[in-house]
Coordinates of N, CA and C and ligand atoms in Angstrom, one line a residue:
M1166 N 14.9 8.2 27.6 CA 14.9 7.9 26.1 C 14.6 9.1 25.6
Y1167 N 14.8 10.2 24.8 CA 14.1 11.2 23.8 C 14.0 10.5 22.5
S1168 N 12.9 10.7 21.8 CA 12.6 10.6 20.4 C 12.8 11.6 19.3
S1169 N 12.6 12.7 20.2 CA 12.8 13.7 19.4 C 13.3 14.9 19.7
L1170 N 14.1 16.1 19.2 CA 14.7 17.4 19.5 C 13.6 17.9 20.9
E1171 N 12.7 18.0 20.3 CA 11.6 18.7 20.8 C 11.5 18.5 22.1
E1172 N 11.5 17.4 22.2 CA 11.1 16.7 23.9 C 12.6 17.0 24.5
V1173 N 13.7 17.1 24.1 CA 14.7 17.3 24.2 C 14.6 19.0 25.3
R1174 N 14.4 19.6 24.3 CA 14.4 20.9 24.3 C 13.4 21.4 25.4
N1175 N 12.3 20.8 25.4 CA 11.0 20.9 26.1 C 11.5 20.7 27.9
D1176 N 12.6 19.7 27.8 CA 12.9 19.2 29.8 C 14.1 20.2 29.7
C1177 N 15.2 20.6 28.4 CA 16.2 21.4 28.8 C 15.6 22.8 29.7
L1178 N 14.4 23.5 29.0 CA 14.5 25.0 28.8 C 14.2 24.6 30.1
K1179 N 13.7 23.9 31.1 CA 13.3 23.7 32.3 C 14.6 23.5 33.3
C1180 N 15.8 23.7 32.8 CA 16.9 23.0 33.9 C 17.2 23.4 34.6
E1181 N 17.6 23.3 36.1 CA 18.5 23.8 36.7 C 19.5 23.2 37.5
R1182 N 19.8 22.6 36.7 CA 21.1 21.8 37.1 C 22.2 22.2 38.1
C1183 N 22.6 23.4 37.2 CA 23.6 24.5 38.1 C 23.1 25.8 38.0
A1184 N 23.7 26.5 38.4 CA 23.5 27.9 39.4 C 23.8 28.7 38.0
L1185 N 23.7 28.4 36.6 CA 23.7 29.5 35.6 C 22.6 29.7 35.4
C1186 N 21.9 28.6 36.0 CA 20.4 29.1 35.0 C 19.6 30.6 36.0
S1187 N 20.1 30.6 37.1 CA 19.7 32.0 38.3 C 19.9 33.3 37.1
T1188 N 21.1 33.3 36.9 CA 21.6 34.7 35.7 C 21.5 34.8 34.5
R1189 N 20.5 33.3 33.7 CA 19.9 33.4 32.5 C 19.0 34.6 32.2
N1190 N 19.0 34.7 31.1 CA 17.5 35.6 30.3 C 16.7 34.4 29.4
N1191 N 18.0 33.7 29.1 CA 17.2 32.9 27.7 C 18.2 31.6 27.9
L1192 N 17.5 30.7 28.1 CA 18.2 29.5 28.0 C 18.6 28.8 26.0
V1193 N 20.0 28.8 25.9 CA 20.4 28.4 24.4 C 20.3 27.3 24.2
F1194 N 19.2 26.6 23.6 CA 19.5 24.8 23.6 C 20.0 25.0 22.5
G1195 N 20.1 25.6 21.2 CA 20.9 25.3 20.2 C 20.1 25.4 18.7
E1196 N 20.0 25.3 17.6 CA 19.3 25.3 16.7 C 19.8 25.0 15.5
G1197 N 19.2 24.3 14.5 CA 19.7 24.0 13.1 C 18.5 23.0 12.7
V1198 N 19.1 22.1 11.9 CA 18.4 21.0 11.1 C 18.7 19.7 12.1
P1199 N 17.3 19.4 12.3 CA 17.2 18.3 13.1 C 18.0 17.0 12.8
D1200 N 18.0 16.7 11.8 CA 18.7 15.2 10.7 C 20.7 15.7 10.3
A1201 N 20.9 16.9 11.1 CA 22.3 17.1 10.2 C 23.0 16.2 10.4
K1202 N 24.0 16.2 9.3 CA 25.1 14.9 10.0 C 26.2 15.7 10.3
I1203 N 26.3 17.0 10.5 CA 27.8 17.9 10.6 C 26.9 19.1 11.9
M1204 N 27.5 18.7 13.1 CA 27.2 19.6 14.3 C 28.3 20.2 14.7
F1205 N 28.1 21.7 15.1 CA 29.1 22.5 15.5 C 28.9 22.6 16.9
V1206 N 30.1 22.7 17.9 CA 29.5 22.7 19.3 C 30.6 24.2 19.8
G1207 N 30.3 24.8 20.2 CA 30.8 26.2 21.2 C 30.9 26.1 22.3
E1208 N 31.2 27.2 22.8 CA 31.7 26.8 24.5 C 29.6 27.1 25.2
G1209 N 29.8 28.2 25.4 CA 28.6 28.2 25.4 C 28.0 29.9 25.3
P1210 N 26.8 30.5 25.4 CA 26.1 31.5 24.9 C 26.9 32.7 25.5
G1211 N 26.9 33.8 24.8 CA 27.4 35.7 25.3 C 26.2 36.1 25.3
E1212 N 26.3 37.3 25.3 CA 25.8 38.2 25.9 C 24.1 38.1 25.0
Q1213 N 24.3 38.2 23.3 CA 23.5 38.2 22.3 C 22.6 37.0 22.2
E1214 N 23.5 36.0 22.6 CA 23.0 34.7 22.3 C 22.2 34.4 23.6
D1215 N 22.2 35.0 24.9 CA 21.5 35.2 26.3 C 20.2 35.8 26.0
L1216 N 20.4 37.0 25.1 CA 19.5 38.0 25.3 C 18.2 37.1 23.9
Q1217 N 19.1 36.6 23.3 CA 18.1 36.0 21.8 C 17.4 34.5 22.2
G1218 N 18.1 34.1 22.9 CA 18.0 32.5 22.9 C 18.5 31.4 22.2
R1219 N 19.2 32.1 21.2 CA 19.9 31.6 19.5 C 21.4 31.4 19.8
P1220 N 22.1 30.6 19.5 CA 23.3 30.2 19.4 C 24.0 31.0 18.3
F1221 N 25.4 31.3 18.8 CA 26.2 32.2 17.7 C 25.4 33.3 16.7
V1222 N 25.1 34.4 17.4 CA 24.2 35.5 16.9 C 24.5 36.9 17.0
G1223 N 25.9 36.5 17.9 CA 26.6 38.2 18.1 C 27.8 37.8 16.9
R1224 N 28.6 39.0 17.5 CA 29.8 38.9 16.5 C 30.6 37.6 16.2
S1225 N 30.9 36.7 17.1 CA 31.5 35.6 16.6 C 30.3 34.8 15.4
G1226 N 29.6 34.8 16.1 CA 28.3 34.2 15.2 C 28.5 34.5 13.5
R1227 N 28.6 35.9 13.7 CA 28.4 36.4 11.7 C 29.8 35.9 11.3
L1228 N 30.9 35.7 12.2 CA 32.1 35.2 11.5 C 32.0 33.6 10.9
L1229 N 31.0 32.7 12.4 CA 30.6 31.3 12.2 C 30.0 31.6 10.6
D1230 N 29.0 32.7 10.5 CA 28.0 32.2 9.3 C 28.9 32.4 8.4
Y1231 N 29.8 33.5 8.4 CA 30.6 33.7 7.0 C 31.4 32.0 6.5
Y1232 N 31.8 31.7 7.3 CA 33.0 30.5 7.4 C 31.5 29.2 6.8
L1233 N 30.4 29.4 7.9 CA 29.3 28.1 7.0 C 29.3 28.5 5.9
D1234 N 28.7 29.8 5.3 CA 28.3 29.9 3.9 C 29.2 29.8 3.0
A1235 N 30.8 29.9 3.0 CA 31.6 29.7 2.2 C 32.1 28.3 1.8
F1236 N 31.3 27.5 2.7 CA 31.6 26.2 2.3 C 30.1 25.3 2.1
D1237 N 29.1 25.9 1.6 CA 28.0 25.7 1.3 C 27.1 24.7 2.6
L1238 N 27.4 25.2 3.7 CA 26.9 24.9 4.9 C 26.0 26.0 5.8
D1239 N 24.9 25.7 6.3 CA 23.8 27.1 6.7 C 23.1 26.5 7.8
R1240 N 22.9 27.2 8.8 CA 22.1 26.5 10.1 C 20.5 26.3 9.7
T1241 N 20.1 26.8 8.4 CA 18.9 26.5 8.1 C 18.9 25.4 7.4
K1242 N 19.9 24.8 6.6 CA 20.1 24.0 5.9 C 20.7 22.7 5.8
N1243 N 21.8 22.3 6.1 CA 22.3 21.2 7.1 C 23.5 21.1 7.8
V1244 N 23.6 22.0 9.2 CA 24.2 21.9 10.2 C 23.4 22.1 11.3
Y1245 N 23.8 21.7 12.4 CA 23.5 22.1 14.1 C 23.9 22.6 14.6
I1246 N 23.6 23.9 15.4 CA 24.8 24.4 16.4 C 24.6 24.1 17.5
A1247 N 25.3 23.9 18.5 CA 24.7 23.8 19.7 C 25.9 24.4 20.7
N1248 N 25.9 24.5 22.4 CA 27.2 24.7 22.8 C 27.2 23.7 24.0
I1249 N 28.5 23.8 24.6 CA 28.6 23.2 26.1 C 28.0 23.1 27.2
V1250 N 27.7 24.7 27.2 CA 26.5 24.9 28.2 C 25.6 25.7 27.7
K1251 N 24.3 25.5 28.2 CA 23.2 26.2 27.4 C 22.7 27.6 28.3
C1252 N 23.7 28.0 29.1 CA 23.4 29.3 29.6 C 24.7 30.1 29.9
R1253 N 24.3 31.2 29.8 CA 25.6 32.3 29.9 C 26.2 32.0 31.1
P1254 N 27.7 31.8 31.0 CA 28.4 32.0 32.2 C 28.4 33.9 32.6
P1255 N 28.4 34.3 33.6 CA 28.4 35.8 34.1 C 29.6 36.4 33.2
Q1256 N 29.5 37.1 33.1 CA 30.8 38.6 32.1 C 31.5 37.5 31.4
N1257 N 30.5 36.4 30.6 CA 31.3 35.4 29.5 C 33.0 34.8 29.9
R1258 N 32.5 34.6 31.5 CA 34.3 33.8 32.1 C 34.1 32.4 31.3
D1259 N 34.7 31.9 31.8 CA 34.9 29.9 30.6 C 33.8 29.7 31.8
P1260 N 33.2 28.5 31.3 CA 32.7 27.8 32.0 C 33.0 27.0 33.0
R1261 N 32.7 26.8 34.0 CA 33.5 26.1 35.2 C 33.2 24.4 34.8
P1262 N 34.3 23.5 35.2 CA 33.9 22.3 34.8 C 32.6 21.7 35.6
D1263 N 32.3 22.4 36.8 CA 30.9 21.2 37.4 C 29.8 21.7 36.8
E1264 N 30.0 23.1 36.1 CA 28.9 23.1 35.2 C 28.9 22.9 33.9
E1265 N 30.1 22.4 33.3 CA 30.0 21.5 32.2 C 29.5 20.3 32.6
D1266 N 29.8 19.7 33.4 CA 29.7 18.0 34.0 C 28.1 18.2 34.2
A1267 N 27.1 19.5 34.8 CA 25.8 19.5 34.9 C 25.1 19.6 33.6
C1268 N 25.8 20.3 32.7 CA 24.9 20.5 31.2 C 25.6 19.1 30.3
I1269 N 26.1 18.6 30.2 CA 26.9 18.0 29.4 C 25.6 16.8 28.5
H1270 N 24.7 16.5 29.9 CA 23.9 15.6 29.9 C 22.7 15.9 28.8
W1271 N 22.3 17.3 28.6 CA 22.2 18.1 27.3 C 22.4 17.5 25.5
L1272 N 23.6 18.2 25.5 CA 24.4 17.8 24.6 C 24.3 16.5 24.2
R1273 N 24.7 15.4 24.9 CA 24.3 14.0 24.7 C 23.4 13.8 24.2
E1274 N 22.0 14.2 24.7 CA 20.8 14.1 24.2 C 20.7 14.0 22.8
Q1275 N 21.1 15.8 22.7 CA 20.9 16.4 21.4 C 21.5 15.7 20.3
T1276 N 23.0 15.2 20.5 CA 23.8 14.4 19.6 C 23.5 12.9 19.4
R1277 N 22.7 12.1 20.2 CA 21.7 10.9 20.5 C 20.6 10.7 19.4
V1278 N 20.0 12.2 19.5 CA 18.8 12.1 18.8 C 19.0 12.6 16.9
I1279 N 19.9 14.0 17.2 CA 20.5 14.3 16.0 C 20.9 13.2 15.2
N1280 N 22.5 12.3 16.0 CA 23.1 11.4 14.9 C 23.9 11.9 13.9
P1281 N 24.5 13.0 13.9 CA 25.6 13.6 13.3 C 26.8 12.3 13.2
K1282 N 27.5 12.7 11.7 CA 28.7 12.0 11.7 C 29.6 12.3 12.1
I1283 N 30.0 14.0 11.7 CA 30.9 15.1 11.9 C 30.6 15.8 13.3
I1284 N 31.5 16.1 13.9 CA 31.3 17.0 14.7 C 32.5 18.1 15.3
V1285 N 32.5 19.2 14.9 CA 33.5 20.2 14.8 C 33.3 21.0 16.2
C1286 N 34.2 21.0 16.9 CA 34.4 21.6 18.3 C 35.2 22.8 17.9
L1287 N 34.4 24.1 18.1 CA 34.6 25.5 18.5 C 35.5 26.2 19.3
G1288 N 36.6 25.8 19.4 CA 37.4 26.4 20.4 C 38.3 25.4 21.4
R1289 N 39.1 25.8 22.3 CA 39.4 24.7 23.2 C 38.7 24.3 24.1
I1290 N 37.5 25.1 24.9 CA 36.3 24.4 25.8 C 35.7 22.9 25.1
A1291 N 35.0 23.7 24.1 CA 34.6 22.5 23.3 C 35.5 21.2 22.6
A1292 N 36.7 21.3 22.7 CA 37.9 20.3 22.0 C 38.5 19.5 23.5
T1293 N 38.4 20.4 24.7 CA 39.3 19.5 25.4 C 37.9 19.1 26.2
K1294 N 36.6 19.3 26.0 CA 35.5 18.5 26.5 C 35.4 17.2 26.1
L1295 N 35.2 17.4 24.4 CA 34.7 16.0 23.6 C 35.4 15.7 23.2
I1296 N 36.7 16.0 22.6 CA 38.2 15.4 22.1 C 38.7 14.7 22.8
S1297 N 39.5 15.9 23.7 CA 40.6 15.1 24.8 C 41.0 16.2 25.6
P1298 N 40.8 16.1 26.9 CA 41.1 17.0 28.2 C 42.5 17.8 27.6
D1299 N 43.6 16.9 26.8 CA 44.9 18.0 26.8 C 44.9 18.4 25.3
F1300 N 43.8 18.5 24.7 CA 43.7 19.4 23.2 C 43.7 20.7 22.9
K1301 N 45.0 20.7 22.3 CA 45.7 22.2 21.8 C 45.5 22.4 20.5
V1302 N 44.4 23.2 20.7 CA 43.9 23.9 19.5 C 44.9 24.4 18.5
T1303 N 45.7 25.3 19.0 CA 47.1 25.8 17.6 C 47.4 24.5 17.2
V1304 N 47.7 23.3 17.9 CA 48.6 22.4 17.8 C 47.9 21.2 16.6
Q1305 N 46.5 20.5 17.0 CA 45.4 19.8 16.4 C 44.5 20.2 15.9
H1306 N 44.5 21.6 15.8 CA 43.4 22.1 14.8 C 43.4 21.5 13.2
G1307 N 41.8 21.1 12.8 CA 41.7 20.4 11.6 C 42.0 19.0 11.6
E1308 N 42.7 18.3 12.8 CA 42.7 17.0 12.0 C 41.6 16.1 13.2
F1309 N 41.1 14.7 12.3 CA 39.8 14.4 12.6 C 40.1 13.3 13.5
F1310 N 39.5 13.1 14.5 CA 39.4 12.0 15.5 C 38.5 11.2 15.8
K1311 N 38.2 9.6 15.4 CA 37.7 9.5 15.7 C 37.1 9.1 17.1
K1312 N 35.9 9.2 17.7 CA 35.2 9.2 18.9 C 34.1 8.5 18.9
G1313 N 33.8 7.3 19.8 CA 32.7 6.5 19.6 C 32.5 6.4 18.1
R1314 N 31.2 6.7 17.9 CA 30.4 6.8 16.3 C 30.9 8.1 15.8
F1315 N 31.0 9.0 16.4 CA 31.5 10.4 15.4 C 32.9 10.8 15.1
L1316 N 33.1 11.3 14.0 CA 34.4 11.7 13.9 C 34.1 13.6 14.2
M1317 N 35.3 13.5 14.9 CA 35.4 15.1 15.8 C 36.4 15.7 15.1
M1318 N 36.4 17.3 15.2 CA 37.1 17.8 14.5 C 37.8 19.2 15.7
G1319 N 38.6 19.5 15.9 CA 38.6 21.1 16.5 C 39.6 22.0 15.7
T1320 N 38.3 23.4 15.6 CA 39.2 24.3 15.1 C 39.1 25.6 16.1
F1321 N 39.5 26.4 15.6 CA 39.3 28.0 16.3 C 38.3 28.2 16.8
H1322 N 37.8 28.8 17.9 CA 36.5 29.9 18.3 C 36.4 30.7 17.6
P1323 N 35.4 30.9 16.4 CA 35.5 32.5 16.0 C 35.8 33.4 16.9
A1324 N 35.1 33.9 18.3 CA 35.7 34.6 18.9 C 37.5 35.1 19.2
A1325 N 38.2 33.5 19.2 CA 39.3 34.1 19.3 C 40.2 34.1 17.7
L1326 N 39.4 34.1 16.4 CA 39.9 34.6 15.3 C 39.5 35.6 15.4
L1327 N 38.2 36.9 16.2 CA 38.3 38.1 15.5 C 39.5 38.5 16.6
R1328 N 40.2 38.4 17.8 CA 40.9 38.5 18.6 C 42.7 38.6 17.7
N1329 N 42.6 37.4 17.0 CA 43.8 36.9 16.4 C 43.2 36.7 15.0
P1330 N 43.2 37.6 13.9 CA 42.6 37.5 12.7 C 43.7 36.9 11.9
G1331 N 45.1 36.9 12.3 CA 46.3 36.4 11.6 C 45.7 34.6 11.7
N1332 N 45.0 34.4 12.3 CA 44.6 32.6 12.3 C 43.8 32.3 11.3
K1333 N 42.6 33.9 10.9 CA 42.0 32.9 10.1 C 42.2 32.4 8.7
P1334 N 43.5 32.2 8.2 CA 43.8 31.3 7.1 C 44.0 29.9 7.6
L1335 N 44.1 29.5 8.7 CA 44.3 28.3 9.3 C 42.7 27.8 9.4
A1336 N 41.8 28.8 9.8 CA 40.6 28.0 9.7 C 40.1 28.1 8.8
Y1337 N 40.4 28.8 7.8 CA 39.9 28.3 6.3 C 40.4 26.7 5.7
E1338 N 41.9 26.5 6.2 CA 42.1 25.4 6.3 C 41.3 24.0 6.6
D1339 N 41.3 24.7 7.9 CA 39.9 23.7 8.8 C 38.7 23.1 8.0
F1340 N 38.3 24.5 7.4 CA 36.9 24.1 6.5 C 37.3 23.4 5.2
I1341 N 38.4 23.3 4.4 CA 38.9 22.8 3.4 C 38.5 21.6 4.3
A1342 N 39.6 20.9 5.2 CA 39.4 19.7 5.6 C 38.0 19.3 5.8
L1343 N 37.4 20.0 6.3 CA 35.8 19.6 6.6 C 35.2 19.0 5.5
R1344 N 35.3 19.9 4.6 CA 35.0 19.5 3.0 C 35.3 18.3 3.1
E1345 N 36.5 18.3 2.8 CA 36.8 16.7 2.0 C 36.6 15.8 3.2
K1346 N 36.3 15.9 3.9 CA 35.8 15.0 5.0 C 34.4 14.5 4.7
I1347 N 33.8 15.7 4.2 CA 32.3 15.3 4.1 C 32.1 14.7 2.5
K1348 N 33.1 15.0 1.9 CA 33.1 14.0 0.6 C 32.9 12.8 1.0
E1349 N 34.3 12.5 1.8 CA 34.4 11.3 2.0 C 33.7 10.2 2.9
V1350 N 33.0 10.9 3.7 CA 32.0 10.1 4.6 C 31.0 10.4 4.6
L1351 N 30.3 11.5 4.0 CA 28.7 11.4 3.9 C 28.2 11.3 2.3
Ligands
URA2683 N1 30.1 32.2 21.5 C1 30.1 30.6 21.8 O1 30.9 29.8 22.6 N2 28.7 30.0 21.6 C2 27.8 30.7 21.0 O2 26.7 30.4 21.1 C3 28.2 32.1 21.3 C4 29.4 32.7 21.5

């Protein structure tokens, strides 16, 4: 049982639970406020994240930061950002179920220590892993689900919004729903 995020990070950085460790430049543990009440979970590091060892620092990260900023959320002030898998899948392919299963241990330990009230799943991979295997982002985005001690919501992955900018207003509405939920429960 870990008592601090640093302890989890120290062990996670040595992880060789799946083959993704052999192709990573850097493991991307996550970053943000260690006692954040709101946590965002993406799918896995892309090229920039792998090079820098930080989550959401490429183009989709800039879009995520734009949404966060619009709602007074900030990875240095009040949220934590992590991914389902901590190492980049080659060519940015989707993480495989066996890789997700090998890695989810770290996300569990992160959430146990951080103990957020709300977890926002960014995209299908996170939402199907954390909310429900048949989660449909286009249908269920913005809805809150009680899962154990967490309230969870799925929204569009920023990379999907870059590909389909027509969905940006829907993502914005999801952040409005998040703001209302924060007012209600925090
Ligand atoms: N996409 C993700 O899902 N996570 C990152 O950290 C970066 C891009």
